[in-house]
Short mmCIF file of C-alpha atoms in Angstrom, two decimals:
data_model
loop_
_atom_site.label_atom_id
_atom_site.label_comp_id
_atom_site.label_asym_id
_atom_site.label_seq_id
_atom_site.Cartn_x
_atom_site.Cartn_y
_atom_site.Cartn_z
CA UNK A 778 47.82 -7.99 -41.03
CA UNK A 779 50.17 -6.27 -43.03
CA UNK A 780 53.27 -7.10 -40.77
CA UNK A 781 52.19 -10.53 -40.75
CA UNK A 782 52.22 -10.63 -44.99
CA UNK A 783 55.89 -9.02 -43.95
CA UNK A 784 57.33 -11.47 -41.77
CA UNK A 785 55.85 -13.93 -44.37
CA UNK A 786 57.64 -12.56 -47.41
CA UNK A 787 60.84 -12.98 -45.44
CA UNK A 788 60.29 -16.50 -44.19
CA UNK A 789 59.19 -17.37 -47.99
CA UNK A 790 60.81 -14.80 -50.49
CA UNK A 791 60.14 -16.92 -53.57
CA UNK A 792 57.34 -16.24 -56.04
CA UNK A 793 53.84 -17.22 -54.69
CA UNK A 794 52.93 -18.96 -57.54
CA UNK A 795 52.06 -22.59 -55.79
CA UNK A 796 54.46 -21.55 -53.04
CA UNK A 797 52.28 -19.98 -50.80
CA UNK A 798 52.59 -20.93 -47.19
CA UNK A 799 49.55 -22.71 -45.36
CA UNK A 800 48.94 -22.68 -42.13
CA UNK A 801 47.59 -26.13 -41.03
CA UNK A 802 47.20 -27.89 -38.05
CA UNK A 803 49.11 -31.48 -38.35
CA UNK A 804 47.37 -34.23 -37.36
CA UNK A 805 47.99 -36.40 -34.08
CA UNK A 806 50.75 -38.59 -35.70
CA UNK A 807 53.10 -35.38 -36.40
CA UNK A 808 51.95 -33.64 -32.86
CA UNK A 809 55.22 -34.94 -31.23
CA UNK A 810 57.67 -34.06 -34.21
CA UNK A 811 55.82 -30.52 -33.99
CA UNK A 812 56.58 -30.11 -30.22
CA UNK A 813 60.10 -31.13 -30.98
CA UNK A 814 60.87 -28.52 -33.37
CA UNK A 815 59.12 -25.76 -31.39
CA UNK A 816 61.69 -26.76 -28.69
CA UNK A 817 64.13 -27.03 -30.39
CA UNK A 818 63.39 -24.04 -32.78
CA UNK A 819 64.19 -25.95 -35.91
CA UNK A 820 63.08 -27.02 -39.14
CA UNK A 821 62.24 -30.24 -40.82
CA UNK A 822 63.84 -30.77 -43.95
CA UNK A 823 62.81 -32.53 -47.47
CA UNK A 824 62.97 -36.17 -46.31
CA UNK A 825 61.97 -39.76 -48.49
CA UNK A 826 59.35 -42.03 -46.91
CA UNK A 827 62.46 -44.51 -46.60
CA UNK A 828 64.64 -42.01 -44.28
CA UNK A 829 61.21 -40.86 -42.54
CA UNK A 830 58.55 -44.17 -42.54
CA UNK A 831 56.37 -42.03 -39.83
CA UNK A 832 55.74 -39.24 -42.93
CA UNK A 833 54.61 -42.07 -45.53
CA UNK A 834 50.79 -41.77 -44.57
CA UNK A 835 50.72 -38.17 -43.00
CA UNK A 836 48.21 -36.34 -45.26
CA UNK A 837 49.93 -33.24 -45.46
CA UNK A 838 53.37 -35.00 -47.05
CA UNK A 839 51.40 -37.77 -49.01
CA UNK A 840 49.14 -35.83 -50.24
CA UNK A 841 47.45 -33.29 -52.58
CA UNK A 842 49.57 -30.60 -50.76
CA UNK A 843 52.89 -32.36 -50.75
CA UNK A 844 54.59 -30.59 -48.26
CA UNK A 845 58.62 -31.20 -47.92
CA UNK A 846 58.98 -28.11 -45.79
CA UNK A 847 57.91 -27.32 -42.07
CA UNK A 848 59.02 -24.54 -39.40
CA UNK A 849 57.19 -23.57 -36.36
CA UNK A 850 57.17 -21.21 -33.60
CA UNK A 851 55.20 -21.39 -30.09
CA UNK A 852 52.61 -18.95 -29.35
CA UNK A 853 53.46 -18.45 -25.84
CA UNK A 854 51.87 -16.24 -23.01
CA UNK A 855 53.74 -13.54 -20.84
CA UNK A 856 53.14 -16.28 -17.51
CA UNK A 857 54.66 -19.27 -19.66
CA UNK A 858 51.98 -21.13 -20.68
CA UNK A 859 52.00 -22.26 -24.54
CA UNK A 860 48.73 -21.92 -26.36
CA UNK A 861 49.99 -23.42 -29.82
CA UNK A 862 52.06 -22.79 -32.84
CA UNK A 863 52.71 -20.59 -36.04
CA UNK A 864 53.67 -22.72 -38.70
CA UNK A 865 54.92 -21.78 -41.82
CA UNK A 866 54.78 -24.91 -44.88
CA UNK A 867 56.05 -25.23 -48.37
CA UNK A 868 55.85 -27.63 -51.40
CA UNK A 869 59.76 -27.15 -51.88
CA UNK A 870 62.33 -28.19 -49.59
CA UNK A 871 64.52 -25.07 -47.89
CA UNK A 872 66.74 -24.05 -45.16
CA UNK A 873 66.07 -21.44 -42.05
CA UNK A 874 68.32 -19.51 -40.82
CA UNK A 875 68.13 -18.35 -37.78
CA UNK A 876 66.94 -14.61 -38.84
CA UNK A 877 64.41 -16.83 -40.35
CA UNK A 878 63.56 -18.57 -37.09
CA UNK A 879 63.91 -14.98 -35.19
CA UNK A 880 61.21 -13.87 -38.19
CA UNK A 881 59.14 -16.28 -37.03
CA UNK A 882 59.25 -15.69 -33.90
CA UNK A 883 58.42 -12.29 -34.12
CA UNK A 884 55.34 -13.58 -36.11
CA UNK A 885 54.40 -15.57 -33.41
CA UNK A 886 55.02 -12.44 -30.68
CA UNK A 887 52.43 -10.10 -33.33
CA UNK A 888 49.66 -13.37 -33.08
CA UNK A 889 50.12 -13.38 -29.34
CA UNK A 890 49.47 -9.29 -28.95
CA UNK A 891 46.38 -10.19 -31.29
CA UNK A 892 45.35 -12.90 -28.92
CA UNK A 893 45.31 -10.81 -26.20
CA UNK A 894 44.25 -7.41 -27.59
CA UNK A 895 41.13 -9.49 -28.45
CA UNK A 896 40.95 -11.40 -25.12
CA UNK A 897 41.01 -7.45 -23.48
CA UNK A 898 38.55 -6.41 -25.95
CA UNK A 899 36.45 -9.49 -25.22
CA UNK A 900 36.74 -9.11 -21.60
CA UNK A 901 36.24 -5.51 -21.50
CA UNK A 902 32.94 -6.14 -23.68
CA UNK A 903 32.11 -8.98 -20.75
CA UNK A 904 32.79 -6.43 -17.91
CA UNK A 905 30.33 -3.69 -19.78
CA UNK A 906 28.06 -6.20 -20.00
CA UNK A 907 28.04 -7.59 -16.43
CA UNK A 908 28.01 -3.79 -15.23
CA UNK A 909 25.23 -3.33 -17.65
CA UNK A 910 23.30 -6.46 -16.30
CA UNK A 911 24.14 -5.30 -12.67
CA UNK A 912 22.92 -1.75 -13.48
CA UNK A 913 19.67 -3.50 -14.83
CA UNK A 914 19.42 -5.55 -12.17
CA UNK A 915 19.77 -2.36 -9.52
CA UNK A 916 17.06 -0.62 -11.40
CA UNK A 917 14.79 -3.20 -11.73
CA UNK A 918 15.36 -3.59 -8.10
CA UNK A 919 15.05 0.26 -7.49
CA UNK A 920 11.75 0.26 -9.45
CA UNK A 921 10.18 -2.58 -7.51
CA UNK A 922 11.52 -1.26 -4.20
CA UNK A 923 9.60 2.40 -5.32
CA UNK A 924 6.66 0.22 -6.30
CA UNK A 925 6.64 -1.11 -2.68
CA UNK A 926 6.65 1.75 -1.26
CA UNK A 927 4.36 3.27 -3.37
CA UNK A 928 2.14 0.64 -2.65
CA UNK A 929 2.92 1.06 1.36
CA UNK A 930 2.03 4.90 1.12
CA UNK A 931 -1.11 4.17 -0.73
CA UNK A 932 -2.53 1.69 1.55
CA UNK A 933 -1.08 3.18 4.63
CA UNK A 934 -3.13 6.53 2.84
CA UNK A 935 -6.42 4.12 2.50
CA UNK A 936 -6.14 3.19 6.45
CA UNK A 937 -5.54 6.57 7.35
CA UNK A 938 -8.58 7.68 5.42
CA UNK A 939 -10.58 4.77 6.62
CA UNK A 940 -9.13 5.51 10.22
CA UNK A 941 -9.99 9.12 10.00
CA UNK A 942 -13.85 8.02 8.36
CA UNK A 943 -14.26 5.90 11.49
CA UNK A 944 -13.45 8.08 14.18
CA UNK A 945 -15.63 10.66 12.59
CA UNK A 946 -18.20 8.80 12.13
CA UNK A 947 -18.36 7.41 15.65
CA UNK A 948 -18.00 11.28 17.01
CA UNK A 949 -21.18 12.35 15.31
CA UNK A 950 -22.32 9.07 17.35
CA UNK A 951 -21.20 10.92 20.17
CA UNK A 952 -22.33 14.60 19.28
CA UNK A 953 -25.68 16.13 19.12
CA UNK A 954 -26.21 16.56 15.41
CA UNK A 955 -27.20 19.94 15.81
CA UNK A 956 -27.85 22.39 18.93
CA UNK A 957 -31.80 22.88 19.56
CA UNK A 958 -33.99 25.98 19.46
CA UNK A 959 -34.56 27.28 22.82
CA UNK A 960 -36.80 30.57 23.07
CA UNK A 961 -35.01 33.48 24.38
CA UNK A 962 -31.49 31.80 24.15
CA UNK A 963 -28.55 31.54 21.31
CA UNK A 964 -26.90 28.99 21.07
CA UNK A 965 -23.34 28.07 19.76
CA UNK A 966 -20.71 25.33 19.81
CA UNK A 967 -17.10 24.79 18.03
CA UNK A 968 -15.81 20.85 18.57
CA UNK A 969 -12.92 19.87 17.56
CA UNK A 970 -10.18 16.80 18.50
CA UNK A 971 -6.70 17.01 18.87
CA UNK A 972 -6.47 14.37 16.09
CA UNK A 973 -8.83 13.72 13.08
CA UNK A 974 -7.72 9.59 13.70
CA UNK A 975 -8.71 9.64 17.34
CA UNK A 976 -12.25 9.57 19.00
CA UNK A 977 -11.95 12.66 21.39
CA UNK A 978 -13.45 12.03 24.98
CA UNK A 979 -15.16 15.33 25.26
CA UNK A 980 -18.97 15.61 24.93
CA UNK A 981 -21.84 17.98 25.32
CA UNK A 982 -26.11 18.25 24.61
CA UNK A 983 -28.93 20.96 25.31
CA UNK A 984 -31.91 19.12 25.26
CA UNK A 985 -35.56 19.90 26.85
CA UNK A 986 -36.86 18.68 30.60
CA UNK A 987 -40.55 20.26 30.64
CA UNK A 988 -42.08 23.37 29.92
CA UNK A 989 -39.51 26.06 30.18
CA UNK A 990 -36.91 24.13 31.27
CA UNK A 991 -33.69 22.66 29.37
CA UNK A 992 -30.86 20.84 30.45
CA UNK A 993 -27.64 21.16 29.53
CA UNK A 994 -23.84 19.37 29.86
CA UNK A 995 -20.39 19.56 29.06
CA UNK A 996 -17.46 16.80 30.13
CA UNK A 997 -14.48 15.01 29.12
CA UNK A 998 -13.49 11.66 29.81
CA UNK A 999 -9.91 10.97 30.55
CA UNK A 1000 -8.04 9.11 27.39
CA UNK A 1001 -9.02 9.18 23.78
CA UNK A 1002 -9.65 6.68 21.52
CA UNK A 1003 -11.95 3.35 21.32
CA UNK A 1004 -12.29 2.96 25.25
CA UNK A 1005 -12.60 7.02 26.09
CA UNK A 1006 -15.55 6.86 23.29
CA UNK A 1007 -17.27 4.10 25.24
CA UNK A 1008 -17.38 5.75 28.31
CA UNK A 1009 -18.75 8.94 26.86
CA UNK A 1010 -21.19 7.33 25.35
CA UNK A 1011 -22.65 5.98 28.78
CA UNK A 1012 -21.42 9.31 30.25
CA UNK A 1013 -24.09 10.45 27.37
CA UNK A 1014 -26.64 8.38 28.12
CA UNK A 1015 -26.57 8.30 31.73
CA UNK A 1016 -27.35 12.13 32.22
CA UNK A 1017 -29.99 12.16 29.56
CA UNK A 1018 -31.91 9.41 31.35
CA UNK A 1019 -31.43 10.36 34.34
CA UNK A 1020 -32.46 14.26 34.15
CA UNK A 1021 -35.65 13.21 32.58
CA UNK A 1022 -36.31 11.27 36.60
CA UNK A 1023 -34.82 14.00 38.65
CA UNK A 1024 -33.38 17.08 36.77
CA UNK A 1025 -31.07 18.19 39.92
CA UNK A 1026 -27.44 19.18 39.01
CA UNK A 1027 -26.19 17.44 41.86
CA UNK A 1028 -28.41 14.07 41.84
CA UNK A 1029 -27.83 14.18 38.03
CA UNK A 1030 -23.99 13.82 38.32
CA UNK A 1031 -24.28 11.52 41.09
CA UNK A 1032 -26.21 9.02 39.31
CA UNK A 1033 -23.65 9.27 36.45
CA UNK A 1034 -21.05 8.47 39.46
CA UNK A 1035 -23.00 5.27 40.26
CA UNK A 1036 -22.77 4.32 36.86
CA UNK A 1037 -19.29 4.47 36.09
CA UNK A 1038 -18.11 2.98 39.28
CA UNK A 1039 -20.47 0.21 38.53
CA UNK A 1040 -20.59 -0.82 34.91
CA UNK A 1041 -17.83 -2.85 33.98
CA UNK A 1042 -17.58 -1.83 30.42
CA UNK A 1043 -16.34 2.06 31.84
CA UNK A 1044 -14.02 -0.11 33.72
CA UNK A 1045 -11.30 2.44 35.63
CA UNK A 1046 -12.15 5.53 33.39
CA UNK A 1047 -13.57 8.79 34.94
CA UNK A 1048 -14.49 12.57 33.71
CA UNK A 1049 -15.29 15.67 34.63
CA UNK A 1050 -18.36 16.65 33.90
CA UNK A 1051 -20.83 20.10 34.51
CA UNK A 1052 -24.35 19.82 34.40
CA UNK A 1053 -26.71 22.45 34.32
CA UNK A 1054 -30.54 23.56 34.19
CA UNK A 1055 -32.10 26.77 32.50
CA UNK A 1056 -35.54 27.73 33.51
CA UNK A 1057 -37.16 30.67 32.09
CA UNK A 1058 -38.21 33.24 33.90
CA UNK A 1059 -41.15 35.65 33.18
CA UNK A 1060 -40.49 38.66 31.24
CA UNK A 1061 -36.87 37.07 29.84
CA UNK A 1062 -33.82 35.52 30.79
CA UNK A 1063 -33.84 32.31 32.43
CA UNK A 1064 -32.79 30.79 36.14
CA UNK A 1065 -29.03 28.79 36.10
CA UNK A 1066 -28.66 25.82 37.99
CA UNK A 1067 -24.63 24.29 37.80
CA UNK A 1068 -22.94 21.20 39.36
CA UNK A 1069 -19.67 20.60 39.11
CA UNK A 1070 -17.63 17.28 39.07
CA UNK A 1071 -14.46 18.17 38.48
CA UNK A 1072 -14.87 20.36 35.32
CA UNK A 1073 -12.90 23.47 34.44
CA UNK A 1074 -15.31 26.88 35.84
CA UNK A 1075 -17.64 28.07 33.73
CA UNK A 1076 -17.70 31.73 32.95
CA UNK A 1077 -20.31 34.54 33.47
CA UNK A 1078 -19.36 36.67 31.03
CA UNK A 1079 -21.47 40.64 31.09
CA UNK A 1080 -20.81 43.81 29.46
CA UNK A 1081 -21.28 47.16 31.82
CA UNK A 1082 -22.43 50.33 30.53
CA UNK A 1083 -18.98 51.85 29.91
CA UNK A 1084 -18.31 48.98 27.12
CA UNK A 1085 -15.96 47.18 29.67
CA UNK A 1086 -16.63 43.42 29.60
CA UNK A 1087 -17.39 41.79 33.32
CA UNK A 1088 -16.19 38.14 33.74
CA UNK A 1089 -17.13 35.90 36.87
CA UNK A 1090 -16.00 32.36 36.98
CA UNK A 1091 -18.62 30.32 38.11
CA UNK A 1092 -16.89 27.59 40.20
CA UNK A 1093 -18.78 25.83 42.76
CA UNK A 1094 -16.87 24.56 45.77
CA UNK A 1095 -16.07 20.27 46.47
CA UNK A 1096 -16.94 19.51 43.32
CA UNK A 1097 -15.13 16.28 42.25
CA UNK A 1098 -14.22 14.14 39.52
CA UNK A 1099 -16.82 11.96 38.85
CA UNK A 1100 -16.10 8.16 38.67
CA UNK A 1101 -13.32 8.63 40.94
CA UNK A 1102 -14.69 7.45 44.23
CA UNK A 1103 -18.31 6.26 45.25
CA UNK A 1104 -19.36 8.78 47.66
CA UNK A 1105 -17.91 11.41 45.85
CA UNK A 1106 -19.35 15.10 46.96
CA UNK A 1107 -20.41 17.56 44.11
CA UNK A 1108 -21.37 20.87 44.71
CA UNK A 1109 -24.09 23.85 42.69
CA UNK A 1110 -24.62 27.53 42.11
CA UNK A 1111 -27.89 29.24 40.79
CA UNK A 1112 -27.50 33.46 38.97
CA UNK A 1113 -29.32 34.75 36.40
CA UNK A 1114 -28.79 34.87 33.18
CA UNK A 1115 -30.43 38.31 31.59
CA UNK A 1116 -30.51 39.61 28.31
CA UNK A 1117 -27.07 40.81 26.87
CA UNK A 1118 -25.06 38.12 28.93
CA UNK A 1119 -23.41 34.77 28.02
CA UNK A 1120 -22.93 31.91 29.95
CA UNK A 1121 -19.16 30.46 28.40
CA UNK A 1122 -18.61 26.55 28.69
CA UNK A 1123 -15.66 24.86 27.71
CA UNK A 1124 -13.31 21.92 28.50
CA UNK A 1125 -9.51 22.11 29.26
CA UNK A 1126 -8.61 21.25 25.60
CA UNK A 1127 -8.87 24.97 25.39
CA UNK A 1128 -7.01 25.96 27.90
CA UNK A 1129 -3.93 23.31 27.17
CA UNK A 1130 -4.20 24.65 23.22
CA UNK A 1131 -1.71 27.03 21.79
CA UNK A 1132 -2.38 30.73 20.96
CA UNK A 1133 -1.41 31.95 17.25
CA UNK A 1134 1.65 33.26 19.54
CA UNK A 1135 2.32 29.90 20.30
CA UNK A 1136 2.03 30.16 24.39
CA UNK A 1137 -0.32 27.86 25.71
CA UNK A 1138 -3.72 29.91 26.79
CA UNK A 1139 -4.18 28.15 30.21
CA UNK A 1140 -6.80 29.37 32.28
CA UNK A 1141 -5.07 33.55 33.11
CA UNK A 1142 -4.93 33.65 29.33
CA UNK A 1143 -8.41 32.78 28.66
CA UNK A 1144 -10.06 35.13 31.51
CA UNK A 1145 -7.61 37.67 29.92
CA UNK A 1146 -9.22 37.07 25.90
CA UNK A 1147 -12.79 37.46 27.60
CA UNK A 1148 -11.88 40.88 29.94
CA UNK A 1149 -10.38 42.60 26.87
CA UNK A 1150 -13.14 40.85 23.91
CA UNK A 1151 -14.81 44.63 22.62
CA UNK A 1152 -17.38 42.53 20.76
CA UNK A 1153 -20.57 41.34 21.90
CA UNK A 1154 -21.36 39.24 24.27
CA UNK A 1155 -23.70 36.77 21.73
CA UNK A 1156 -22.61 33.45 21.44
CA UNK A 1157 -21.59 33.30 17.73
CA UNK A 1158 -19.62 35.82 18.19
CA UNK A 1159 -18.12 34.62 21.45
CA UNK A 1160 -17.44 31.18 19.64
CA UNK A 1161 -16.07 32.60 16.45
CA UNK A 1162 -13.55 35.27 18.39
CA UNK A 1163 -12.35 31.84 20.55
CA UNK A 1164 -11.64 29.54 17.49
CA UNK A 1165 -9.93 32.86 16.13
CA UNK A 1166 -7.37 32.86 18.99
CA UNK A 1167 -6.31 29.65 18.76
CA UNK A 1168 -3.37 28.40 16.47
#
């Protein structure tokens, strides 16, 4: 501002006193004389209304303000283009020189940097506010995108949890709820699936015959899931009901063979299964009976006197899957089972499990854990050590 009052005191270096200059836009009727002189850089000079008729009514001339001088310079950009004029007035007529016109000029070179130190500031402020806006809009976006997902983790958590409460709940369907008391005998189990979202195909039950005798099973249907649990549960069924007509290993499993070539709702499923029957025998210990379809051996497991452990797989011969084909052979074993000795059931989820070594325990590994076991043969304990060795 103050080179502006500057360049002003040297266009109009008289007193101020009612000689100030105004800046005022002439109306339409002067536009064209105004365009003239900015072209031609010049000045208008203190004319009558006879020499200049067009001046008689403008306003500016004719009235309060009197005006009898006018210069002007364009305010032009750096590309060309004109945006307007500075225009310097006065109530007395004058001459311009051409320092005066160079003066003005200048003046109208200082509005233009102004102009456009203001049209950068203003479009600086615009681009902060568009990158503002855009950051907003990113965030907003970020925070409904986390939301989402959020959202996504906690339902996909609910349906896992509701998953995992299903398939639970339809294993204890599957699963005796707890192992009976049978006189003379302990009794342990460990289940567990590979996943907690899956319904394992592996099943078991003690339950009684007559008198002193109980039966018992262990088997695994091939597959998991929905289907696998369907066929265990007839698996389940189908050697409960039919042990209670003829208790017989071998007539046991084949009825179960009858039924899952036959029912459609096994469809092309089979298992391996081992059945077995205890009968008591006077004084103590009890009678084994085993069939085989299929099923991974069952071991005899007996500690000698010298505090060695004695292991016999008990693996009846042409046993075969059951389910698999309709006359399909399987095959039994009786021993004893006296006091101090276990009888050690599984199914091959064991065997294909890793050790804490992280080897898989296949079936060496597992006769190897039971020759070099220096605890006792009881069943907890047997149970607990197993569960121990796995990963």
């Amino acid at each position: 501002m103050a080179e502006i009052r500057r360049l002003l005191d040297t266009l109009l270096p008289h007193p101020r006193a009612n000689r100030d200059p105004v800046a005022h836009a002439l109306n339409w009727s002067t536009w064209r004389r105004r365009r003239q002189a900015v072209a031609r850089r010049c000045h208008y000079r203190k004319r009558t209304s006879e020499h200049e008729p067009l001046l008689e009514y403008n306003p500016l001339v004719a009235g309060e303000m009197g005006v009898r001088f006018y210069a002007a310079a364009p305010i032009i950009t750096p590309d060309g283009h004109r945006l307007g004029t500075i225009n310097v007035l006065d109530t007395k007529p004058r001459s311009i020189t051409e320092d005066d016109t160079a003066t003005l000029a200048d003046l109208a070179a200082i509005v233009m940097d102004e102009m456009e130190l203001r049209l950068s500031a203003l479009r600086a402020l615009r681009d902060e506010q568009e990158q503002r806006e855009a950051e907003s809009r990113h965030a907003e976006a970020e925070r409904a995108r986390a939301e989402a997902e959020r959202a996504a983790r906690e339902q996909a958590e609910q349906d896992k949890a509701a998953i995992a409460a299903f398939a639970s709940t339809l294993q204890r369907t599957l699963l005796p709820p707890a192992l009976p008391v049978v006189p003379g005998l302990e009794l342990a189990c460990h289940y567990r699936t590979a996943s907690a979202h899956d319904v394992g195909g592996d099943f078991y039950d003690v339950f009684p015959i007559d008198g002193g005798r109980w039966a018992f099973f262990l088997g695994d249907v091939c597959g998991k899931g929905p289907e696998a649990a369907t066929v265990t549960a007839l698996a389940r069924h189908t050697l409960r009901a039919a042990a209670q007509i003829n208790p017989d290993p071998v007539t046991v499993l084949s009825a179960l063979n009858t039924m899952l070539l036959t029912d459609v709702t096994a469809g092309s499923r089979f298992c391996t299964a081992l059945f077995g029957l205890l009968e008591s025998r006077e004084g103590s210990g009890f009678t084994v009976t085993i069939a085989t379809g299929g099923h991974p051996p069952a071991y005899h497991v007996r500690p000698d006197d010298s505090g060695a452990v004695w292991v016999r797989a008990v693996r009846p011969k042409g046993g075969m899957l059951v389910g698999a084909f309709p006359q399909a052979p399987f095959a039994q074993t009786t021993f004893s089972l006296t006091v101090g000795e276990s009888l050690f059931l599984y199914t091959d989820g064991l065997t294909e499990a890793r050790t804490t070594q992280g080897a898989m325990l296949g079936e060496d590994g597992l006769t190897g854990f039971l020759h070099q076991r220096t605890g006792p043969a009881a069943a907890a304990s047997l149970i607990e050590d197993t569960v121990t060795l796995l990963a």
